[in-house]
Each structure stands twice: as C-alpha cells, then as structure tokens.
PDB file of C-alpha atoms in Angstrom:
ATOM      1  CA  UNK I   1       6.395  10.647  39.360  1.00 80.00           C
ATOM      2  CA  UNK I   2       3.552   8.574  38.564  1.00 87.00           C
ATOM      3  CA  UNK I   3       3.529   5.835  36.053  1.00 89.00           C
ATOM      4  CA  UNK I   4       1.411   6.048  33.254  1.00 94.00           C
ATOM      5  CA  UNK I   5      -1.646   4.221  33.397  1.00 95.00           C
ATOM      6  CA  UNK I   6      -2.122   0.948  31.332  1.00 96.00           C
ATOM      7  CA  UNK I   7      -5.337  -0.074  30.183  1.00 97.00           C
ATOM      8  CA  UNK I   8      -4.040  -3.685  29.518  1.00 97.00           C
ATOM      9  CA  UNK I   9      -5.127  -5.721  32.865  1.00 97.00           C
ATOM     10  CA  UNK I  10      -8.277  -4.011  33.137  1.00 98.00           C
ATOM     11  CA  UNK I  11      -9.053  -4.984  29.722  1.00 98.00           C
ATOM     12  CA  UNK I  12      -7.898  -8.468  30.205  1.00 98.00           C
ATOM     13  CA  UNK I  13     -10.459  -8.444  33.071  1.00 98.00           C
ATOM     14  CA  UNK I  14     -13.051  -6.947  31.850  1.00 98.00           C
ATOM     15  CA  UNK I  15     -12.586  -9.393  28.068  1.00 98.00           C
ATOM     16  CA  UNK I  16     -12.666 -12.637  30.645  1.00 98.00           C
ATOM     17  CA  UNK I  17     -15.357 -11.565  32.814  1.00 98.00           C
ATOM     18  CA  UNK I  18     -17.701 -10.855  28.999  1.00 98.00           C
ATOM     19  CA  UNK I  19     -16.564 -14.413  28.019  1.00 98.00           C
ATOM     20  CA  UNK I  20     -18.233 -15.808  31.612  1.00 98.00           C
ATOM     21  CA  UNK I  21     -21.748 -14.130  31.097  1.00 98.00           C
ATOM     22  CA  UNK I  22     -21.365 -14.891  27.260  1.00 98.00           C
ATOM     23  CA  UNK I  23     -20.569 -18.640  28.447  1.00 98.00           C
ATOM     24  CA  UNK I  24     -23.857 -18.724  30.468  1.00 98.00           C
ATOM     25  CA  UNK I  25     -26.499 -18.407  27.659  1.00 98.00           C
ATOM     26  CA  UNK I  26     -23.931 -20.655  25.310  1.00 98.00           C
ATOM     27  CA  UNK I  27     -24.319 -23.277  28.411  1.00 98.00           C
ATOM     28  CA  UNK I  28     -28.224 -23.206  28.277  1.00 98.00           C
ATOM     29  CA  UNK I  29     -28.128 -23.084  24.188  1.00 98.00           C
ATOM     30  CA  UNK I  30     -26.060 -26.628  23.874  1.00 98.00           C
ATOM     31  CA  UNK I  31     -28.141 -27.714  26.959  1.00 98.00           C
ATOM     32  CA  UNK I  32     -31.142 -26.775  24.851  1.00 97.00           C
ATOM     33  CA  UNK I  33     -30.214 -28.242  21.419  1.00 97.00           C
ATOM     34  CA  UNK I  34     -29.518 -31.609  23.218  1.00 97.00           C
ATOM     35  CA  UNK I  35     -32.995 -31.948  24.634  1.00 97.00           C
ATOM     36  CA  UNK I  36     -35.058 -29.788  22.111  1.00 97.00           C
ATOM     37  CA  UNK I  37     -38.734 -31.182  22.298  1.00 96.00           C
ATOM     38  CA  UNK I  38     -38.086 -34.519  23.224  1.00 97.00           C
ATOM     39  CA  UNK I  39     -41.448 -34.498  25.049  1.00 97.00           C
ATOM     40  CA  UNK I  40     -43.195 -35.548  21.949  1.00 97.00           C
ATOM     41  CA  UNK I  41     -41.199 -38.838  22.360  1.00 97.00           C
ATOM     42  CA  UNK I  42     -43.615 -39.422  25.981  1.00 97.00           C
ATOM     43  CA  UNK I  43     -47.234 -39.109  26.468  1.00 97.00           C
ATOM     44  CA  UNK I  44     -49.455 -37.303  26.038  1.00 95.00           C
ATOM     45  CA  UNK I  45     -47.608 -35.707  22.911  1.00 97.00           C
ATOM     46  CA  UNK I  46     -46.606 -39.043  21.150  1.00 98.00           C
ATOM     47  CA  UNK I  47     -49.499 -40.493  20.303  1.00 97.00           C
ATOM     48  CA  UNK I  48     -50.641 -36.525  19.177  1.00 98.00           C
ATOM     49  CA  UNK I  49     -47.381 -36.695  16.819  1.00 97.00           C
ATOM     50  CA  UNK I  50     -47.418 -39.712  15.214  1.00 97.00           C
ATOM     51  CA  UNK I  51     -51.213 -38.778  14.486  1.00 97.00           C
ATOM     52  CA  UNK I  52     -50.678 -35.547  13.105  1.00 96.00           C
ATOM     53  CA  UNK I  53     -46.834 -34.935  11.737  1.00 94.00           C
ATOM     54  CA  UNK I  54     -47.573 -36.518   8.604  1.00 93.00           C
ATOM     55  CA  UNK I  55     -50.645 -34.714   7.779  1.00 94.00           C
ATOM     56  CA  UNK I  56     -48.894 -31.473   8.689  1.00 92.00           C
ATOM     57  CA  UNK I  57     -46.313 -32.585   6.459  1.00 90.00           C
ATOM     58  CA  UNK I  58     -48.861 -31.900   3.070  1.00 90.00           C
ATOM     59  CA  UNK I  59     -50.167 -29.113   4.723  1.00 90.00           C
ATOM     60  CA  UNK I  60     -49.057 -25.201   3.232  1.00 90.00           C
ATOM     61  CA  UNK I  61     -47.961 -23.436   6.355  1.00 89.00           C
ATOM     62  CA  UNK I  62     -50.297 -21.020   7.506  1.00 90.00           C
ATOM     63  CA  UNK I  63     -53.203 -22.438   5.411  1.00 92.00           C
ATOM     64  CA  UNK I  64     -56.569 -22.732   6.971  1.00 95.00           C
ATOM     65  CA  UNK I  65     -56.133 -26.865   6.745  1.00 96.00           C
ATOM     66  CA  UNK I  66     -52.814 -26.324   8.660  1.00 94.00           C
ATOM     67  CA  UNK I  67     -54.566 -24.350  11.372  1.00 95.00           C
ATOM     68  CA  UNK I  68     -57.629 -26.455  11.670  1.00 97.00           C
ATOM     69  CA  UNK I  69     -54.939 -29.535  11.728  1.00 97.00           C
ATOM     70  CA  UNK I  70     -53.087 -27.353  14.861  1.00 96.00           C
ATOM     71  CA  UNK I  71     -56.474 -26.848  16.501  1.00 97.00           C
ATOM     72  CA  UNK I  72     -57.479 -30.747  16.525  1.00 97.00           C
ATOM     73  CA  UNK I  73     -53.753 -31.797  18.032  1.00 98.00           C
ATOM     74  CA  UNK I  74     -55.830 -30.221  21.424  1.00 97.00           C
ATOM     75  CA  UNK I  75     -54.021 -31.662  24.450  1.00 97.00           C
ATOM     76  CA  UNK I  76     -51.038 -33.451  22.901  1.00 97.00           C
ATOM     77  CA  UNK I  77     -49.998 -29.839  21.566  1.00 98.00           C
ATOM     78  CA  UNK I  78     -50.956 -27.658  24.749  1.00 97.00           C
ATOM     79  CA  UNK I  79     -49.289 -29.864  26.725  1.00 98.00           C
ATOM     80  CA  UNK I  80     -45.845 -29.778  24.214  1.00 98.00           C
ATOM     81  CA  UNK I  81     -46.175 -25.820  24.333  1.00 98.00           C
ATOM     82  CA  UNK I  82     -46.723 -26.092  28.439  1.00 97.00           C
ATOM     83  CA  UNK I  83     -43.379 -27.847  28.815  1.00 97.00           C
ATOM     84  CA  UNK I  84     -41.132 -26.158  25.851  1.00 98.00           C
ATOM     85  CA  UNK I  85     -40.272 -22.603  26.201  1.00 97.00           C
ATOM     86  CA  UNK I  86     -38.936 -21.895  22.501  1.00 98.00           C
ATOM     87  CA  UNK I  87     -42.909 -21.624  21.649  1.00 98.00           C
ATOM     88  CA  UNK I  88     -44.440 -18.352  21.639  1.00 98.00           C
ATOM     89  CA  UNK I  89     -47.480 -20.366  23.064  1.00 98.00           C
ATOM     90  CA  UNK I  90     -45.798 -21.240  26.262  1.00 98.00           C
ATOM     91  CA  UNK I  91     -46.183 -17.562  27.527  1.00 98.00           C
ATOM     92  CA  UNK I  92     -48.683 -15.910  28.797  1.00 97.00           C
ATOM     93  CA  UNK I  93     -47.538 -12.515  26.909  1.00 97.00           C
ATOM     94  CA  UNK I  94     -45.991 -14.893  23.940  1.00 97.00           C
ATOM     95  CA  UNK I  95     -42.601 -13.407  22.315  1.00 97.00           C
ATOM     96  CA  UNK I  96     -42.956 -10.605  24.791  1.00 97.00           C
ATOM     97  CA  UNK I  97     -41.427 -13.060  27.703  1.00 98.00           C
ATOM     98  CA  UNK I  98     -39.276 -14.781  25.652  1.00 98.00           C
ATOM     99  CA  UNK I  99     -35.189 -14.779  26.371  1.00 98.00           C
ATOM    100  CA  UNK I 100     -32.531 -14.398  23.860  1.00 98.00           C
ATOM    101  CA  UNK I 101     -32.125 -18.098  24.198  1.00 98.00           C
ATOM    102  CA  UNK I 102     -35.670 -18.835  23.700  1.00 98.00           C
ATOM    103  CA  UNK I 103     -35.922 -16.629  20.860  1.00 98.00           C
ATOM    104  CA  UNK I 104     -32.906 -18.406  18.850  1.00 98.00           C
ATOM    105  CA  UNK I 105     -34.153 -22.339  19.886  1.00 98.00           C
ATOM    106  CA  UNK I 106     -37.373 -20.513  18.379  1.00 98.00           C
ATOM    107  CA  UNK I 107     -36.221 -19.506  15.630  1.00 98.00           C
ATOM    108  CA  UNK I 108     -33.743 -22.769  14.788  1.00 97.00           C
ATOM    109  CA  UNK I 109     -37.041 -25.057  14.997  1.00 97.00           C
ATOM    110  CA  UNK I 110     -38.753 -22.713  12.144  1.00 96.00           C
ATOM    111  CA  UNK I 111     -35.999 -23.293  10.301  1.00 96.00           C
ATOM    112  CA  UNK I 112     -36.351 -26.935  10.954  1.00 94.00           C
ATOM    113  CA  UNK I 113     -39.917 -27.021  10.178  1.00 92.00           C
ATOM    114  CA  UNK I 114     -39.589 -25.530   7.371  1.00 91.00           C
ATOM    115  CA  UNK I 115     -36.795 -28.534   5.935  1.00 90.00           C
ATOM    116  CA  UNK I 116     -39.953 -31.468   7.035  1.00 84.00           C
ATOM    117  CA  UNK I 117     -42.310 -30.435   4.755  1.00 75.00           C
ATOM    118  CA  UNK I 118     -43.055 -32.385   1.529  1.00 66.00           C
ATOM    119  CA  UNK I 119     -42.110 -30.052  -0.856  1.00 53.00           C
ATOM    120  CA  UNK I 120     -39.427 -28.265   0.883  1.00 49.00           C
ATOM    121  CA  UNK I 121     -36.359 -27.639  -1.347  1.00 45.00           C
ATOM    122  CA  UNK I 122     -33.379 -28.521   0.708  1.00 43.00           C
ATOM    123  CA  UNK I 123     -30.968 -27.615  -1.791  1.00 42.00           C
ATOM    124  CA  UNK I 124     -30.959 -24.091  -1.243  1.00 41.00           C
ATOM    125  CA  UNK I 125     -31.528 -24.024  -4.929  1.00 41.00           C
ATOM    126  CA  UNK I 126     -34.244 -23.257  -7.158  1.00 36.00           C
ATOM    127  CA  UNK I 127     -38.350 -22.371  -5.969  1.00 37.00           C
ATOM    128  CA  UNK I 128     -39.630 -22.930  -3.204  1.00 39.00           C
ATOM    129  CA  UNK I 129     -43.318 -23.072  -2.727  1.00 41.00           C
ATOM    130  CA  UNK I 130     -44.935 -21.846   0.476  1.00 45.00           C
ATOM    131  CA  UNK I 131     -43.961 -25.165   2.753  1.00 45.00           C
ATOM    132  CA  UNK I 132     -41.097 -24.813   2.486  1.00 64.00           C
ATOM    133  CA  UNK I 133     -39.962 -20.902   2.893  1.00 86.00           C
ATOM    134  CA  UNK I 134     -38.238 -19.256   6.178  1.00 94.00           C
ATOM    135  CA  UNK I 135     -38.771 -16.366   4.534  1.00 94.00           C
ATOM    136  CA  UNK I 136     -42.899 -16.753   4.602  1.00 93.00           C
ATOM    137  CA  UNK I 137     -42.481 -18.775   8.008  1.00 94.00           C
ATOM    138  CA  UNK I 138     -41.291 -15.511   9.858  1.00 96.00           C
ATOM    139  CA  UNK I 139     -43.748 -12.993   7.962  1.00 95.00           C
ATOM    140  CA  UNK I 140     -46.884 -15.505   8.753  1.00 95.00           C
ATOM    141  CA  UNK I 141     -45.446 -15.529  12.455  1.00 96.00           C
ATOM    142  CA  UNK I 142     -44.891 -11.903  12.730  1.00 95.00           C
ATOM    143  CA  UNK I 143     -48.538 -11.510  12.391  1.00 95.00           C
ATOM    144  CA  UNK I 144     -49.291 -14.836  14.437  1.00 95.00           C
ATOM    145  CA  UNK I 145     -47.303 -13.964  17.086  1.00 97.00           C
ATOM    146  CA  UNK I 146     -47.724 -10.223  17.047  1.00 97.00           C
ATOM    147  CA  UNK I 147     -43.447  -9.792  16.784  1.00 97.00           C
ATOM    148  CA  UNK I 148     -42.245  -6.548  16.317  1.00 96.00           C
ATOM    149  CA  UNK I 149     -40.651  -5.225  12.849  1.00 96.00           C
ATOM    150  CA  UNK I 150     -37.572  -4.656  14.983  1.00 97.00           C
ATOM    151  CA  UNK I 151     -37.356  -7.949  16.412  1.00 98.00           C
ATOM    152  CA  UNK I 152     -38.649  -9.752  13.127  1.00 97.00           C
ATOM    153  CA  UNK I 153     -35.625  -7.984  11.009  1.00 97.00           C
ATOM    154  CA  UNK I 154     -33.180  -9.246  13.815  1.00 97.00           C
ATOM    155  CA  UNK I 155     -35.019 -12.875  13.285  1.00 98.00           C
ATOM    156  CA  UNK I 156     -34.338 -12.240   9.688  1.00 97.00           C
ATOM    157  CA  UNK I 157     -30.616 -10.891   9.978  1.00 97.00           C
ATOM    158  CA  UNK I 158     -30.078 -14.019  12.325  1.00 97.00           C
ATOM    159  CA  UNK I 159     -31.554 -16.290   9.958  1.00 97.00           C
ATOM    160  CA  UNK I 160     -29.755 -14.438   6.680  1.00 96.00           C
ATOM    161  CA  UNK I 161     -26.206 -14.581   8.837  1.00 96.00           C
ATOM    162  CA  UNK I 162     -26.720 -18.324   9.449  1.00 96.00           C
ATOM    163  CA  UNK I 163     -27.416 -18.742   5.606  1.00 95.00           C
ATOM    164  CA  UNK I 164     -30.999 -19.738   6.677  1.00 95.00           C
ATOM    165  CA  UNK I 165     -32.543 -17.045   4.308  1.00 91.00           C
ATOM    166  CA  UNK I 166     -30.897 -15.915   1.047  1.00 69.00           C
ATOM    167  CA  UNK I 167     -29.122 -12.708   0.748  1.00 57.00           C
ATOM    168  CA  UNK I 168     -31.363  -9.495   0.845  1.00 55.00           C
ATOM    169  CA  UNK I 169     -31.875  -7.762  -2.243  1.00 50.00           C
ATOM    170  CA  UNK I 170     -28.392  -5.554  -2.392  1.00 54.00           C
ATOM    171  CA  UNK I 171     -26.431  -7.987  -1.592  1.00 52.00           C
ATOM    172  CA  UNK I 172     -27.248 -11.097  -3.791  1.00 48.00           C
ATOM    173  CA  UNK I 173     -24.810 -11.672  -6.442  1.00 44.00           C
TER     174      UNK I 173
END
C-alpha cells in the first residue's frame, strides 16, 4: 500500500527556492538605493548640478523653460544618464530595456523629484500645483517616454500602494 502523497516538502522547497530569486532583485534594490546617482557628486555632473538644480527647482515640470533648462545641462546630464540605468535616457530603446529594478529606482526618483521642487506640498495635504504632482509627473512621462497604459497604471498602482499618489476615485474616503 502506498502512502499518500504530501504536498508539504515540495512546497517548503519550492516557497524557499521563490524567496532566493525574490532575494536577488531585493539585493540589487538596497544595492541601488545606497548608491542612487551619486555621480552628480564627481565630474563632469557636479559642476552641471550645482549650475542647474536650483533653477530646475522654479521650473513647472514639463514646461518649455524646464525642457530648454534640460537641453542646456548638455554633457553633465548625458553623461549622468550614460552611467545611471533608472533613466529612460540610458537606453537605447528607453523603458522598453528597462528591468523591474530599473523601473522601481525609476519610479522612486520621480517621486523624489517631485518633493525638491519649490512649491511642492509635502504634507500630503491640500493643492498641489504642477511641480509638485506624481500624478502629472507619470502622465507627462508616459508621453515623454512613450510608456505603455499597461505599464503606466502598474507605475500608478505602485505609486498609489506606496501612498505616493492618493487613492483613485472609488476608493477615497
């Protein structure tokens, strides 16, 4: 007589083995937020930085001051997008050769961003103008970028499930 077949072990296995690939792109993500772009500490992107943060600072996201402002940071920037993989830029296909991991780094500096600006409201409360928005960040960049809808609503659902971006519509209080 044969003894009935227990699922247990091989789902022990199989629940350790998910946690070592899961651990892999958790590995590169603390690895990531540790060193996130601290090449614009060193030349050639310092001296780009310190030149253009605080003008990009006053400048409404997406704005045709804001892009000429992008356009004159020239070599300083290329060379910051050359060396940083969470920017669309650093791809020759953009978002299309982007990782999971890239994609979420990408994602957290938006966020980011989006908390230097002048007028940002960091309380989470009240308006927000343009500058400060994740919301209008992602919908400028879906164009910019060319993302998706798929991919931008799972930038959006990531962002919403962090408590990046409010609650959609049916489910604000």
């Amino acid at each position: 007589m044969t003894t009935p077949y227990d699922s247990t072990a091989d789902t022990l296995r199989h629940s350790l083995r998910v946690a070592e690939l899961m651990g892999q792109p958790v590995k590169e993500l603390m690895d990531r937020s540790v060193h996130h772009d601290l090449s614009k500490t060193r030349e050639p992107e310092r001296a780009t930085y310190d030149q253009y943060v605080p003008r990009l600072r006053a400048a409404v996201y997406g704005s045709e001051e804001h892009a000429e402002l992008v356009e004159a940071m020239g070599e300083g920037l290329r060379h910051h997008h050359a060396h940083n993989r969470h920017h669309p830029e650093h791809f020759p296909r953009g978002v299309h050769d982007m990782t999971l991991v890239d994609l979420i780094e990408m994602l957290a500096d938006w966020k980011a961003a989006t908390e230097r600006t002048e007028h940002a409201d960091q309380s989470g409360e009240g308006d927000q103008d343009e500058r400060g928005d994740l919301a209008h960040t992602l919908e400028l960049n879906c164009e910019r970028f060319g993302i998706a809808p798929q991919l931008m609503e799972i930038l959006a659902n990531t962002a919403r499930h962090h408590g990046w971006l409010g609650a959609p519509p049916d489910q604000e209080s």
